[in-house]
Every structure is written in C-alpha cells, then in structure tokens.
Coordinates of C-alpha atoms in Angstrom, one line a residue:
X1 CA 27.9 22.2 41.2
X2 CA 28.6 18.2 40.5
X3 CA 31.5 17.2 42.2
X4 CA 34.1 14.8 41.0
X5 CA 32.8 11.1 41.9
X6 CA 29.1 12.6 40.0
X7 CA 31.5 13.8 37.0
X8 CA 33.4 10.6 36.4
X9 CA 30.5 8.2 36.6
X10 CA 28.7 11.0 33.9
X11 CA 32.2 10.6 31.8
X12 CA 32.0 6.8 32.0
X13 CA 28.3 6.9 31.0
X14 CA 29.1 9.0 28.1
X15 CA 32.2 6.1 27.2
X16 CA 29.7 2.9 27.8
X17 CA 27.3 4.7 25.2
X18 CA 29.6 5.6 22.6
X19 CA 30.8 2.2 22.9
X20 CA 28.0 0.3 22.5
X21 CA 27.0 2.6 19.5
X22 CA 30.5 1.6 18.0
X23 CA 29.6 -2.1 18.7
X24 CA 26.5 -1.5 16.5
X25 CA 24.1 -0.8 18.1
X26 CA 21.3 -0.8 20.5
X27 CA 22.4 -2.0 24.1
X28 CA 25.7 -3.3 22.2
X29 CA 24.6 -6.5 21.5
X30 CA 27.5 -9.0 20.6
X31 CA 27.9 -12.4 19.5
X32 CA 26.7 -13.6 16.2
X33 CA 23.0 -12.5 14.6
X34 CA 20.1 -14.6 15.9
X35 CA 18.0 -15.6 13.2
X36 CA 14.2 -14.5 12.5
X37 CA 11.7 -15.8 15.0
X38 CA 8.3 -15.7 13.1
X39 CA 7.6 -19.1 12.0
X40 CA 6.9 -17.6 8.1
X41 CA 10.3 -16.6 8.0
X42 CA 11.9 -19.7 8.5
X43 CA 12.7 -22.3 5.2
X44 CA 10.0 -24.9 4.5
X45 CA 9.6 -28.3 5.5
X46 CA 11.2 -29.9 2.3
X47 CA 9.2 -32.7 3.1
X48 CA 5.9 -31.4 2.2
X49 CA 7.9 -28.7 -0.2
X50 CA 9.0 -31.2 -3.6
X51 CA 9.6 -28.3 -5.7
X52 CA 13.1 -27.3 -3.1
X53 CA 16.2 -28.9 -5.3
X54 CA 18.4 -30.9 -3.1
X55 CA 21.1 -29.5 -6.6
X56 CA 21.9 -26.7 -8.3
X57 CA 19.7 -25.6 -11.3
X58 CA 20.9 -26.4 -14.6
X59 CA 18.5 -24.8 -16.7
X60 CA 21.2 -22.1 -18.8
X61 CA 17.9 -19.3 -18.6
X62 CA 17.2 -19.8 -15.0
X63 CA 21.0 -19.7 -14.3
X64 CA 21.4 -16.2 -16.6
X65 CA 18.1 -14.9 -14.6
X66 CA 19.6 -15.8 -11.7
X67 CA 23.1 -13.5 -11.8
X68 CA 21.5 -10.9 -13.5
X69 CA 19.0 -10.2 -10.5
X70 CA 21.3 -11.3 -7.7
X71 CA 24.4 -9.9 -8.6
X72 CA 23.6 -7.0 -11.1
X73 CA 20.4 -5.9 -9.6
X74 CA 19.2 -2.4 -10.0
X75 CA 15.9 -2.3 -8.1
X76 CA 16.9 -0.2 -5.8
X77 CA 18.6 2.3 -7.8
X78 CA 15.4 2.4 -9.3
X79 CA 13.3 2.5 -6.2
X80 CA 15.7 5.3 -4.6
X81 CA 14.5 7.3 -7.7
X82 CA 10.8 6.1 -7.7
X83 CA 10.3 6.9 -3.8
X84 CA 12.8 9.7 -2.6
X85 CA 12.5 11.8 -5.9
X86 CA 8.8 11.3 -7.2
X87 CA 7.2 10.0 -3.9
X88 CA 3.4 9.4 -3.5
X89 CA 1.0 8.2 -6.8
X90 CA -2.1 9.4 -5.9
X91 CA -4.3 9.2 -8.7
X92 CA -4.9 12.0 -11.0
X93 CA -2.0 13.9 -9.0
X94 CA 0.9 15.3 -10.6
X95 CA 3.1 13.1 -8.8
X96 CA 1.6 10.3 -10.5
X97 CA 2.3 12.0 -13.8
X98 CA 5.8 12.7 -13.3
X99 CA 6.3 8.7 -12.0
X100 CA 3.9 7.0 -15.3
X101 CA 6.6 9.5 -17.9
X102 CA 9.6 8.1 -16.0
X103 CA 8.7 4.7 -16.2
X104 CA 8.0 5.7 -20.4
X105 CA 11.6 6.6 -20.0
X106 CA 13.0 3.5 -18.5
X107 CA 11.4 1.2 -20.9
X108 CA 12.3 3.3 -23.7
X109 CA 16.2 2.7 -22.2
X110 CA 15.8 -0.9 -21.7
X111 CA 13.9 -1.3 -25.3
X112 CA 11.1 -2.3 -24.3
X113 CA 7.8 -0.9 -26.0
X114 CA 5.4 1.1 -23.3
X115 CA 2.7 3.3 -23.2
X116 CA -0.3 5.1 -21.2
X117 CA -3.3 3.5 -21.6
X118 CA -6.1 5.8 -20.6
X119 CA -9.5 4.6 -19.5
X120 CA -11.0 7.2 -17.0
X121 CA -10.6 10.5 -15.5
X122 CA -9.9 11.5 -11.9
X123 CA -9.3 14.9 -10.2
X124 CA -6.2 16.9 -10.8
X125 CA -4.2 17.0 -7.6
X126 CA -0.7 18.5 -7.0
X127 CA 1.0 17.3 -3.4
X128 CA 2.2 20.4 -1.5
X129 CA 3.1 20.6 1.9
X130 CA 0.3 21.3 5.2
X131 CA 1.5 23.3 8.1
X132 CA 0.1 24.0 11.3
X133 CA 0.6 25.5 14.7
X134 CA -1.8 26.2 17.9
X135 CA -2.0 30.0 18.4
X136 CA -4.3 29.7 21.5
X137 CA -4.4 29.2 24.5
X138 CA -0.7 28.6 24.3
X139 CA 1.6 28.4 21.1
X140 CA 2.4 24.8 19.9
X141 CA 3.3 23.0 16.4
X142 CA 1.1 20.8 15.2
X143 CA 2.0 17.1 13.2
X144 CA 0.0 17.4 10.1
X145 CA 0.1 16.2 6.3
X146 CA -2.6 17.0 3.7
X147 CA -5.2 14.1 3.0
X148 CA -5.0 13.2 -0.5
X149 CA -7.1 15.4 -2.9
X150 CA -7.5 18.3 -0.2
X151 CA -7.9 21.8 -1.4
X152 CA -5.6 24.1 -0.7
X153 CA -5.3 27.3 1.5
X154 CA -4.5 29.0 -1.8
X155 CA -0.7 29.8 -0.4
X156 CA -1.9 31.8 2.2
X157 CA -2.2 31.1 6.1
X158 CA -5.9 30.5 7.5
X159 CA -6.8 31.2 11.4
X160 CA -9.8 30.1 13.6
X161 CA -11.0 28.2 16.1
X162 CA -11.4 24.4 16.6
X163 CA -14.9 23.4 16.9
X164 CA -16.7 19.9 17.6
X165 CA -20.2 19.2 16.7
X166 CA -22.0 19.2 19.7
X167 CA -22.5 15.4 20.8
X168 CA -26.2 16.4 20.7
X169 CA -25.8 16.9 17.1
X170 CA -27.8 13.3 15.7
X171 CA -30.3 13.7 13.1
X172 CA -29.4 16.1 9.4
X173 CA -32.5 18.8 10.8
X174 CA -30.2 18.6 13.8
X175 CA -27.0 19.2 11.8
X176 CA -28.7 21.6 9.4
X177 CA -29.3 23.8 12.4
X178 CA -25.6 23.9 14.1
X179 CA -23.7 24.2 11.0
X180 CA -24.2 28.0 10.7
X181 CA -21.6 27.9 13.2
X182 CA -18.6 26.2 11.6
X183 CA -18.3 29.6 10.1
X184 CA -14.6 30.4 10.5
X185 CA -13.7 27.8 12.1
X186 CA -12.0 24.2 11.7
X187 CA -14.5 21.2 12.8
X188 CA -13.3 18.1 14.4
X189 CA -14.6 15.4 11.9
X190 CA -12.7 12.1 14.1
X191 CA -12.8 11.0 17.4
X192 CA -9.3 11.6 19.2
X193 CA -7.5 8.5 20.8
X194 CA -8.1 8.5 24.5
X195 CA -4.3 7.0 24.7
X196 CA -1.3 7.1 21.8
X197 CA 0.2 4.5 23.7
X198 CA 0.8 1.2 21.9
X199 CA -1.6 -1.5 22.7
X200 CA 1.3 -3.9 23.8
X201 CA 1.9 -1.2 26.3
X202 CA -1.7 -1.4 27.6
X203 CA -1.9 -4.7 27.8
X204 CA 1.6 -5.2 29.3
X205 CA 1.4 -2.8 31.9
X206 CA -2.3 -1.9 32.1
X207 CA -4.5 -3.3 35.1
X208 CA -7.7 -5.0 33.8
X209 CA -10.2 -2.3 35.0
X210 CA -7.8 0.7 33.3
X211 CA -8.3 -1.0 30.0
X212 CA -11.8 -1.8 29.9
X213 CA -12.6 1.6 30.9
X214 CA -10.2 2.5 28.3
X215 CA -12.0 0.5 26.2
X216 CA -15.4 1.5 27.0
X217 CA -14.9 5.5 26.6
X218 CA -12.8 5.2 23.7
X219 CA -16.0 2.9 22.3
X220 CA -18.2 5.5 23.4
X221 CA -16.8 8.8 21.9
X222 CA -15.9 6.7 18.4
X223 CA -19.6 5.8 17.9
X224 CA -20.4 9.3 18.9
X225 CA -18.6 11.2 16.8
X226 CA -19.7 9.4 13.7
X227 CA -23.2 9.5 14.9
X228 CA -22.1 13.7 14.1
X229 CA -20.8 12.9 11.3
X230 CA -23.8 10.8 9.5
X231 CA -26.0 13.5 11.0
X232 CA -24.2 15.9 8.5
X233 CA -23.8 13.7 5.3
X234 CA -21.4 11.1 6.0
X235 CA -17.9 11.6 5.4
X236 CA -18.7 12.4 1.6
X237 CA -21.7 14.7 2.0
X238 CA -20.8 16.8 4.9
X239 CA -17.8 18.1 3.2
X240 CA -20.3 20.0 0.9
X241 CA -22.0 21.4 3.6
X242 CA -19.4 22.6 5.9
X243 CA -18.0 24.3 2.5
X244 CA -21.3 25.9 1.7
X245 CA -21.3 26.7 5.6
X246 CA -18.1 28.7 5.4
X247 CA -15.7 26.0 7.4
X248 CA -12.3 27.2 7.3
X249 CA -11.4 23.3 7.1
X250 CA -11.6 20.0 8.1
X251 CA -9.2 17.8 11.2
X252 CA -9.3 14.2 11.4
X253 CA -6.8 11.4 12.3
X254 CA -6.5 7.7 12.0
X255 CA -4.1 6.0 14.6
X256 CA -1.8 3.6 13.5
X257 CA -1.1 1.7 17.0
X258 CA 1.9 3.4 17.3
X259 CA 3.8 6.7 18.7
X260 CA 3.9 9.1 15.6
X261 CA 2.2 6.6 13.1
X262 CA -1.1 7.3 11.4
X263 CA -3.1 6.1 8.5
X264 CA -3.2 9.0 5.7
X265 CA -6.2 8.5 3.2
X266 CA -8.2 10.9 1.4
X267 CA -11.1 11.4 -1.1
X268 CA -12.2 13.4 -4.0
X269 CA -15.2 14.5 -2.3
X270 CA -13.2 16.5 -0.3
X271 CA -14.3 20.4 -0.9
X272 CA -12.5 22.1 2.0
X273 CA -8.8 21.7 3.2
X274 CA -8.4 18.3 5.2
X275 CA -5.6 17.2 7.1
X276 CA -4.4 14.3 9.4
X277 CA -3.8 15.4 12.6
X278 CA -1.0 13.4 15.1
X279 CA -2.9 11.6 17.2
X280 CA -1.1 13.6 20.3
X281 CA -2.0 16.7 18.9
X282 CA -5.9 15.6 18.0
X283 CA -6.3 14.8 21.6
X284 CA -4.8 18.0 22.6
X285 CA -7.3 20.1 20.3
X286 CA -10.2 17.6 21.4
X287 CA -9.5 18.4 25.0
X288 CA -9.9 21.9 24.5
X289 CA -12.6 22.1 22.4
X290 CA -14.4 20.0 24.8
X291 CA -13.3 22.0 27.9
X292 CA -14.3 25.3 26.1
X293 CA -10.6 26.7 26.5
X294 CA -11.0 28.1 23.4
X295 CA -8.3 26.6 20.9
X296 CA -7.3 28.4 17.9
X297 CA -4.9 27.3 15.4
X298 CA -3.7 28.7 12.0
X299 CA -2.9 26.2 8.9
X300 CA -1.3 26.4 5.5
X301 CA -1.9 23.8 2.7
X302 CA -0.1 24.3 0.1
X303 CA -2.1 21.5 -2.5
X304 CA -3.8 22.4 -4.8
X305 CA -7.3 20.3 -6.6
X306 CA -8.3 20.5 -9.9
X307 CA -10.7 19.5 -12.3
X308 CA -11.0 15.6 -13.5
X309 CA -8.4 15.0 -16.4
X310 CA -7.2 11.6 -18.1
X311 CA -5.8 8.8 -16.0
X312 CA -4.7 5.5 -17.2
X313 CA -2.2 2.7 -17.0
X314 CA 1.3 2.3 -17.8
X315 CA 1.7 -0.8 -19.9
X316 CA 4.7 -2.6 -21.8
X317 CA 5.6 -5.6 -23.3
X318 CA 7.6 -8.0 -25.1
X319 CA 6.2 -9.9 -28.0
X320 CA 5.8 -13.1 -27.9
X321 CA 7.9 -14.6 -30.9
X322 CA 5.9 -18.1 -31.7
X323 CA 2.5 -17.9 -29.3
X324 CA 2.1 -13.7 -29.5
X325 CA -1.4 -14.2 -28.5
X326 CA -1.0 -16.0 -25.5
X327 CA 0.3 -14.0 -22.6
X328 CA 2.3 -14.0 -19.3
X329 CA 1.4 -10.6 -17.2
X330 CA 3.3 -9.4 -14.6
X331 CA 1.1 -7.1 -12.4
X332 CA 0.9 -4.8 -9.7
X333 CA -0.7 -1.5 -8.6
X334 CA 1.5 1.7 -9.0
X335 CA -0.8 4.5 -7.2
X336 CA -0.6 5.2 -3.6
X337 CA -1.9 8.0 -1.0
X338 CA 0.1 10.5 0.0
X339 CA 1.1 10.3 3.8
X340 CA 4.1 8.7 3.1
X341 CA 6.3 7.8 -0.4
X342 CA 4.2 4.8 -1.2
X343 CA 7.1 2.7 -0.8
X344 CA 5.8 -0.8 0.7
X345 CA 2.1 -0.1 -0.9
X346 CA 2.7 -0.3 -3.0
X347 CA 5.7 0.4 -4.4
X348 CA 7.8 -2.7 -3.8
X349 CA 5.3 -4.8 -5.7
X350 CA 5.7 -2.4 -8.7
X351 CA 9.3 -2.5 -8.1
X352 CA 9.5 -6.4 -8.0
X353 CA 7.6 -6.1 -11.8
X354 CA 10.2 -3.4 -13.0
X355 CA 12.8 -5.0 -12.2
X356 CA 11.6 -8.6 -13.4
X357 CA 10.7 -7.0 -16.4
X358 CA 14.1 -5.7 -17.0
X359 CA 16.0 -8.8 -15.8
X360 CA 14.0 -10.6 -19.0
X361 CA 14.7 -7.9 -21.3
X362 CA 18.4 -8.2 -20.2
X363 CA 18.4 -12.3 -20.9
X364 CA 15.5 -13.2 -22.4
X365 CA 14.5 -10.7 -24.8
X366 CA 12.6 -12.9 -27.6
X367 CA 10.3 -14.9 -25.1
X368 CA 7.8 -17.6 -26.7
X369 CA 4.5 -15.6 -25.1
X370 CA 4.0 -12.1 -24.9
X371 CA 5.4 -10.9 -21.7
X372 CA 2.9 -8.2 -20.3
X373 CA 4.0 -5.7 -17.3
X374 CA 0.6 -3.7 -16.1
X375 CA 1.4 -1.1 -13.4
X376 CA -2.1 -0.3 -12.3
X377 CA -4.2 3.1 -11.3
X378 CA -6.4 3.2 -8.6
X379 CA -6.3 0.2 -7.3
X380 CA -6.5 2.2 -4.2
X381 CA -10.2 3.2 -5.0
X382 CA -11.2 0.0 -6.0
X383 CA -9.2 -1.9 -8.6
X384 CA -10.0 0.2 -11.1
X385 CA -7.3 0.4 -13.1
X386 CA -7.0 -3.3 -13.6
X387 CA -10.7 -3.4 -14.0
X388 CA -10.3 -1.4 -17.0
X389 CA -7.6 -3.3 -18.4
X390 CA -9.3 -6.6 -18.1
X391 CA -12.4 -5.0 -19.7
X392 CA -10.0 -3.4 -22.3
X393 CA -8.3 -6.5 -23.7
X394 CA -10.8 -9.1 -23.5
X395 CA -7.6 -11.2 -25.8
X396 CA -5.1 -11.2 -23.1
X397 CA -8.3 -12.6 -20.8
X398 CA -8.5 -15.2 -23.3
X399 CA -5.3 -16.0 -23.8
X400 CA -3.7 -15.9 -20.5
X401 CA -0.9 -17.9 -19.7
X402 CA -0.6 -16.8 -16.2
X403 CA -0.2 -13.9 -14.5
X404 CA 1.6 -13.0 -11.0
X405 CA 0.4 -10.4 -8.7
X406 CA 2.4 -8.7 -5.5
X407 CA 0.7 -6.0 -3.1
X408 CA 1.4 -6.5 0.4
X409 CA 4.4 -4.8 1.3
X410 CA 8.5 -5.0 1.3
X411 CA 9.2 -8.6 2.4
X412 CA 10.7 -11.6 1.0
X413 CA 7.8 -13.6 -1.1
X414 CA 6.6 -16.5 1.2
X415 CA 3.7 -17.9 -0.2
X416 CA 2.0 -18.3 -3.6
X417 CA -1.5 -18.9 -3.6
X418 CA -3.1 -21.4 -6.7
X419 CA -6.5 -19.7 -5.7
X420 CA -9.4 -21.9 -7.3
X421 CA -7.3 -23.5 -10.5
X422 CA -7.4 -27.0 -10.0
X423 CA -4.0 -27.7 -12.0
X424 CA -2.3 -24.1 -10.6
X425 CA -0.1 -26.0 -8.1
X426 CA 1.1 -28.6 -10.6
X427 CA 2.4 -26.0 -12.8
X428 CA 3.9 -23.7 -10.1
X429 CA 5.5 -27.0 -8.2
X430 CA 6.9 -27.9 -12.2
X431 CA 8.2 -24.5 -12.2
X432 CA 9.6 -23.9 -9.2
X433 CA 11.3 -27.0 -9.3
X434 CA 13.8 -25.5 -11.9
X435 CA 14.8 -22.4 -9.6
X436 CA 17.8 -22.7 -6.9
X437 CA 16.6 -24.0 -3.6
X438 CA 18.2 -20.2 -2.0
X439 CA 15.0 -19.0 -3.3
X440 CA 11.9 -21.7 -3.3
X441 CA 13.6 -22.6 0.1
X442 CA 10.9 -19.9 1.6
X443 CA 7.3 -20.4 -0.1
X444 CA 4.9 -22.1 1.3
X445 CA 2.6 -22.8 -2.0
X446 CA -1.0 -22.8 -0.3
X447 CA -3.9 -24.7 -1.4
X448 CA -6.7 -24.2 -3.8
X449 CA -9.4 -22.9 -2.3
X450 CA -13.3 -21.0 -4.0
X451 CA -13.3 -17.9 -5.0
X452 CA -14.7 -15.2 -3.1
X453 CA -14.7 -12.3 -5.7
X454 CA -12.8 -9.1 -6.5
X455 CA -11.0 -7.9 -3.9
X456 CA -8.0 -6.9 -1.9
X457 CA -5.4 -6.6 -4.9
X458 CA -5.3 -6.9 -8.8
X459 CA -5.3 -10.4 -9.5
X460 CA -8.6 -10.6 -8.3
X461 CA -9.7 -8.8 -11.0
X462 CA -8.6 -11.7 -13.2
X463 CA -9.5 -14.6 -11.4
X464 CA -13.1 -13.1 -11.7
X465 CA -12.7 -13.6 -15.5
X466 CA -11.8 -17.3 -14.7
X467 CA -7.9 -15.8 -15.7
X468 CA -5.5 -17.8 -14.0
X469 CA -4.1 -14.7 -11.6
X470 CA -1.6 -15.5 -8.8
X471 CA -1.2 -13.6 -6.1
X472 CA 2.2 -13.5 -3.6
X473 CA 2.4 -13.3 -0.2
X474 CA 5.4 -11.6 1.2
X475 CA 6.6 -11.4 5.5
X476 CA 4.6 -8.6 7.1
X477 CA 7.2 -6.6 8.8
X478 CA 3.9 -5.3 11.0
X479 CA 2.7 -4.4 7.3
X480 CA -0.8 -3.6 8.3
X481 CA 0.6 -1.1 11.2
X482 CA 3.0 0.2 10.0
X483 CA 3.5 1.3 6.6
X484 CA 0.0 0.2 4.7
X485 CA -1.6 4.1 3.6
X486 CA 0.9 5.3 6.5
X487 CA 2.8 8.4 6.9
X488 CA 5.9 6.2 7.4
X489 CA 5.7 4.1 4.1
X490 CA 9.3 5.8 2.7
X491 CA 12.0 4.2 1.1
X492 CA 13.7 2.9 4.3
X493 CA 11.4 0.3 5.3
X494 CA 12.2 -1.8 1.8
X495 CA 14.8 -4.6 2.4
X496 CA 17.0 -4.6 -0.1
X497 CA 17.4 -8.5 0.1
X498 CA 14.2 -9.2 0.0
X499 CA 13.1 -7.1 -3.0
X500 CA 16.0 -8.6 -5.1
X501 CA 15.3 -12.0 -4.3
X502 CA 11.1 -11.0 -5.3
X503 CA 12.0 -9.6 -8.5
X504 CA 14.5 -12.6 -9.4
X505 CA 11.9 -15.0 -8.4
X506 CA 8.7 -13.2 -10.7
X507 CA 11.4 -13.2 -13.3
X508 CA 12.0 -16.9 -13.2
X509 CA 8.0 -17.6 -13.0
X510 CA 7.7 -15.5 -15.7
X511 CA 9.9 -17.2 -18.1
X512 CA 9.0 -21.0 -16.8
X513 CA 5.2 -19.8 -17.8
X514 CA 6.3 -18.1 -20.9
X515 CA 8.3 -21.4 -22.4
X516 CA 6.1 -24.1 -21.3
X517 CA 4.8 -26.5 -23.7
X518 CA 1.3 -27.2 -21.9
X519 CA -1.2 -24.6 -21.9
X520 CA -2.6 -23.1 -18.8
X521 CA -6.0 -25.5 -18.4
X522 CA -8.5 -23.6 -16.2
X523 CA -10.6 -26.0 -14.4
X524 CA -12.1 -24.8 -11.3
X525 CA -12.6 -26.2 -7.8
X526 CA -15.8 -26.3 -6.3
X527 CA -17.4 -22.8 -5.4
X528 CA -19.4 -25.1 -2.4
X529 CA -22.9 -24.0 -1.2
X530 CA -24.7 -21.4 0.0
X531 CA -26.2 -22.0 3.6
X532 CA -29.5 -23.2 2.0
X533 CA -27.6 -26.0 0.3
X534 CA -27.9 -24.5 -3.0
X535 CA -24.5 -24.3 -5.5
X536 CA -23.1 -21.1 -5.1
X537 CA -22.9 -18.6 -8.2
X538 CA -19.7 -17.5 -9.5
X539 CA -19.3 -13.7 -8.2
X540 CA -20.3 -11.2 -10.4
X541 CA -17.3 -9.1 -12.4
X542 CA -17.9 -5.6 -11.7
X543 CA -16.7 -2.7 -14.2
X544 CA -13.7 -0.2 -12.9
X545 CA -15.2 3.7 -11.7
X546 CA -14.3 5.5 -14.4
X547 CA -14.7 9.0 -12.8
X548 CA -14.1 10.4 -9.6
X549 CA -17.5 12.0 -9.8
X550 CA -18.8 8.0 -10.0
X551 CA -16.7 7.0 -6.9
X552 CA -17.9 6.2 -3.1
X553 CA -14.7 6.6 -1.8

C-alpha cells in the first residue's frame, strides 16, 4: 500500500498535468507563439520580390475576390464533406463515383455548367474494410487496410498460415517449383523493417556500428526478397500465379519513417486479397515465419473488384464572354489511393480549384476567357486523365491562356514555377503585383528553367504541348512522409489558413490571366545539350492508358 508522502506527490502530478493541458498544451508552453523556423515559411526578400505592394490593392475585382475567399470561404465545408464523408478516389472505385456526382451537384448549385467526360475504363472497385488478427502461436490484432483494387474475402473470414518464399527461391524454374506450396496460405511478398523506429532516432541515439549493421541487413533482406519476388513474376505477374497456386492472399508493407505510418498503394493486377501490413506487425509475422514458429493468422476483406467500366473527368466551366476560345484552366488531380482520405494528395489541390472556381462564379461570373476547372483521373497511374484531356481538346491546347496546377499537399502556396516560358515570369510578376502583399508576401516565383518531360503532376502534361502550365509549390509539412499515398492523409492534416489563402490566390491568378489584354506568347528557353554536344529534342508527349488492362502499374 502507497503511503501518504507517495499519494500527494501522485495527486500533484495529476494537478501539474491537468494544468498544463488547460494551458494548451504539450509541456504547457507559455508566452507568446514562436514563429515558423523553415526558411520557406518565412516572407520574401522584397528586394528581389517587385511584385510585393508596399499599398493596398485597388483593383475593385481583386478587392471582391479577396473578401469573398477570406472572409466567406467555404473550402472547408466543402473539404469536411469531400474527405470525412466520401473519402479515398481511387480510380474506377465507387468512392470515386459518389465524389465526381457530388461535385455535378455543387456546380449545378453554384451555376456553373459541368460534366463527366469519359475517356477510358478502369476496374470496378468498392472500398470495404480489411481485418486481421494472429491466431497462432499467440492471439494478437493485426494493423491492416486493403491495397487499392484488392479482391475481397467475399464477406467471409479466411485462415492459414504465413509463409515466405524461401530466400533460395531466385530464378522462375525455381519459383515455379515452390509455389505449389502457397496453397492455403498467405505469402510474405515485402521485406519487414528490421527497426520501426524513426531515423532521427537512429541517428540521434544510435552508435555508428548499430547503424551500419542496421543498414547492411536491412540492405541485405530488401534485395532479397525482391530477388523472390522477380523470381515469381514481379509484383504484377506473381499475383497470377499465387492465384492459380491457390494463395489464400498476399502481405506487404511500405514504411513511412514513422511509428504507425505506411505508404498504402495498390494495383489492378492484383488477383488475390492484398493488404498493408503495420510495419510492427510485418516484422512480427516475418520473425515467425523465419523461425518456423508456425504463424497463422485469419483476415477479412470486405472489398470487392470488378470488371473495367467507364472512367473519366469531371469538367466545368465559365464561358468566356468576348475571347470564348481562349482559355484559363484551373487544374488539379482528384483521384487518390485508399490508405487514407486522400486529403493532402490530393485533395487540397482539388480543393484550392473548387473553391477558386466558386469564388469567380460568386464575383466574376461573365469572365473575358473561358474559365476551365479539370479535376483529373488517374493521375495517380500516370497522368492519365489529363493526358486524355489534352488529347481531347486539342482547342483549349491551342488557345491557352494559362493554366495553374497544385499537387503537393496542404500548405500555404510558396513558390510558382515559370517552367521553360521565357515571358511566364513577366506576366506572373504583372499579376501578382495587383494582389495584397498578405498573400504574394510568401512566393518565391523561381526561374525558368528546360523542360524535362511529363511528369510528377498535371501541368506537365501541358507544358509537353508547349501549353503554358504552371505549377505551385506549397510548405511540405513532412509531405513526402507523412501523408503522400499514406494511411494518415485525413482531413486533419489540412490547414485551414493555408487552403483559404491557396484558393484566394488561384482565384486572383485566374482572373488577372483571364482579363489581360496581351496574349500568352510562348517562346521557349533553351532545352541545352545532350552530353555529346548535340541540341537536345523536345520530349516526346505520350498518350494517357486508357485501360487498366494497358497499365504497368
């Protein structure tokens, strides 16, 4: 039994904490906020930044877009909807379906003429939950979440044992003669990480030999298991065999760098159910399986795959009312995979373009150009929904005004790239010169620079035409860690600030573009030389996959 002097320091403990939590937060931190410390969060150098007013803005437009998208802003009501009630856009899905007929909806309320433009076909998937538990040797949960396009386990639960493919396993003859026994059972497809812990823990704490042997093993078993994994097909083809085989299903992972975070993918060419497995719970079924203790776990997907059926794009616009053949496009992909709710990939950039796009309709509802607002399909398997477009409506290629791009994630816009147009900075300094200095205050406009082809995000696609596409840069916020294609991409990693000040800005662009008197003139800087000193070709424009059946991914 604690005596007294134990139960009054445990009482005062108890007080400190509540406390601080009342303080707000962590270690109860007073005094005022501290502002950002990376250096692309801070305002620009208005020395080299001439397009920061030193005055207000007196344009009446820019003024109007300016308190409707800062003081009667609706993106996130709209992104609350878009991520917490639809969720994930995976393509061909039925979550993508439901998300393409509400934004039909939204336009129709905001008068705005949409519609679905189909180009392709993709395979039918509907999102359903995965559970899993370890039924042997001892009973555990298991951290799991269907990879997009999985099969199902056609409601029911499915027992076996875990497997590896023995490390010996390096040729297809090899392969062809071990897979007989995935029979029953669920096959390790990914090397486990060695360690969950965060590599700033590592390298913090680490001594120098623990991490290069680290290093080395981790190195060792990666290569090895995809040695496996070639040996049966590559990750495309040995789905069909282990099917054919009899394989209950398939376990992979894809750390993230941090506790409880992992990258969620998926492909069409999946034939058997495939999940993500924690990366805590991948080493735990690794280290069985390797130490032939026998694991055996049971798993429920409840997804279910279907044929390929129609995809497309969902497209609106505003009609120009003097130069309707010359267009301004606002663009950005709208699918996503499925670990999370697609919320920073790339939902804020489609959020940023819904809400511009209403914010004009709202002020400027009888532009000079057409307005265009292209929320793009499977961008995710390799631009092709803009690639369609683009080979769709070789007019707004030809007519192009400008268009503006955003796909990286929820934070504020810091940089705007002029990629290879000679004259792009020019007209984005002219523009941005009109806007309030709360907002240009942090873009860093970048230089021009060759092109290096389609690539990355949508706006390549229309640079490759020679179409002057900009792309945005927004603050990471560890972007690439975590939230890109990770289970933790949901609604409450968007910053509400930031997304309002994105869509106000696009808005602003959008109208400066669509009112000036110059046409867009589309010289191009240098492309440079290849290493033999010869001029180096234009990159060639390559066509969307139209099918999943066509896809690599």
């Amino acid at each position: 039994m604690f005596g007294p002097s134990i139960l009054r320091a445990a009482s005062a403990l108890t007080l400190s904490a509540s406390v601080a939590l009342a303080q707000g937060g962590r270690g109860g931190q007073q005094g005022p906020t501290l502002p950002p410390t990376n250096p692309q969060a801070q305002p620009v150098d208005r020395a080299n930044a001439p397009y920061v007013r030193a005055t207000p803005p007196t344009d009446p437009m820019i003024l109007k877009i300016v308190e409707e998208g800062m003081e009667r802003s609706q993106v996130m009501k709209i992104a609350q909807t878009l991520l917490d009630s639809i969720g994930p856009r995976l393509t061909g899905s039925t979550d993508a379906d439901r998300a393409q007929a509400w934004m039909l909806s939204n336009y129709a309320s905001w008068g705005i003429p949409a519609r679905i433009e189909n180009y392709g076909t993709w395979n039918r998937w509907k999102n359903g939950a995965a559970f899993a538990e370890l039924t042997f040797p001892r009973v555990r949960g298991l951290e799991v979440s269907a990879m997009g396009w999985s099969p199902g386990t056609n409601g029911k639960w499915v027992e076996g044992n875990v497997v590896m493919i023995p490390d010996s396993v390096v040729t297809p003859e090899l392969f062809a003669a071990w897979v007989p026994n995935a029979k029953g059972k669920f096959v390790l497809l990914n090397a486990p990480q060695l360690s969950c812990r965060m590599p700033s823990q590592l390298a913090e704490f680490g001594t120098v030999a623990s991490r290069d042997r680290l290093r080395q093993e981790q190195s060792a078993l990666s290569a090895s298991f995809n040695q496996r994994v070639l040996a049966g097909g590559g990750p495309r083809g040995i789905q069909a065999k282990l099917k054919a085989a009899g394989a209950l299903g398939a376990l992979t992972t894809n750390f993230s760098q941090y506790p409880g975070i992992n990258k969620v993918f998926g492909s069409a060419s999946q034939e058997i159910p495939t999940v993500d497995v924690g990366c805590e719970d991948m080493g735990l079924l690794y280290r069985l399986a390797a130490n032939n203790q026998s694991p055996k776990i049971r798993l429920m997907v409840d997804a279910e795959k279907g044929p390929e059926r129609p995809v497309g794009n969902v497209i609106a616009e505003m009609k120009g009312t003097t130069l309707p053949n010359e267009y301004v496009v606002l663009s950005a992909h709208f699918d996503s995979f499925t670990g999370g709710s697609g919320a920073t990939d790339n939902g804020t950039g489609s959020l940023t373009m819904i809400e511009a796009m209403r914010i004009l309709r709202t002020v400027y509802p009888n532009p000079k150009r057409t307005i265009i607002i292209g929320l793009w399909n499977s961008e995710e398997q390799g631009l092709n929904g803009s690639k369609a477009y683009a080979e769709m409506h070789p007019e707004v290629i030809a007519g192009m005004q400008m268009l503006f791009n955003q796909d990286n994630g929820t934070g504020r816009i810091s940089s705007i790239s002029p990629g290879p147009f000679v004259h792009a900075g020019a007209f984005l300094t002219r523009y941005m010169s009109e806007m309030p200095s709360e907002i240009t205050q942090w873009i860093r406009l970048g230089n021009t620079s060759p092109f290096g082809g389609p690539g990355g995000t949508d706006h390549t696609t229309f640079v490759c035409y020679k179409a002057p596409g900009i792309g945005t840069g927004a603050l990471s916020w560890d972007y690439s860690n975590t939230t890109w294609h990770t289970n933790r991409d949901t609604y409450d990693k968007i910053v509400p600030e930031d997304l309002r000040n994105n869509a106000t800005l696009i808005a602003m662009l959008a109208y400066m573009a669509s009112e000036d008197t110059q046409k867009f003139p589309r010289d191009l800087v240098p492309q440079g030389n290849l290493p033999n000193g010869t001029p180096r070709p234009w990159p060639a424009c390559p066509g969307p996959t139209k099918s999943a059946a066509q896809s690599t991914r």
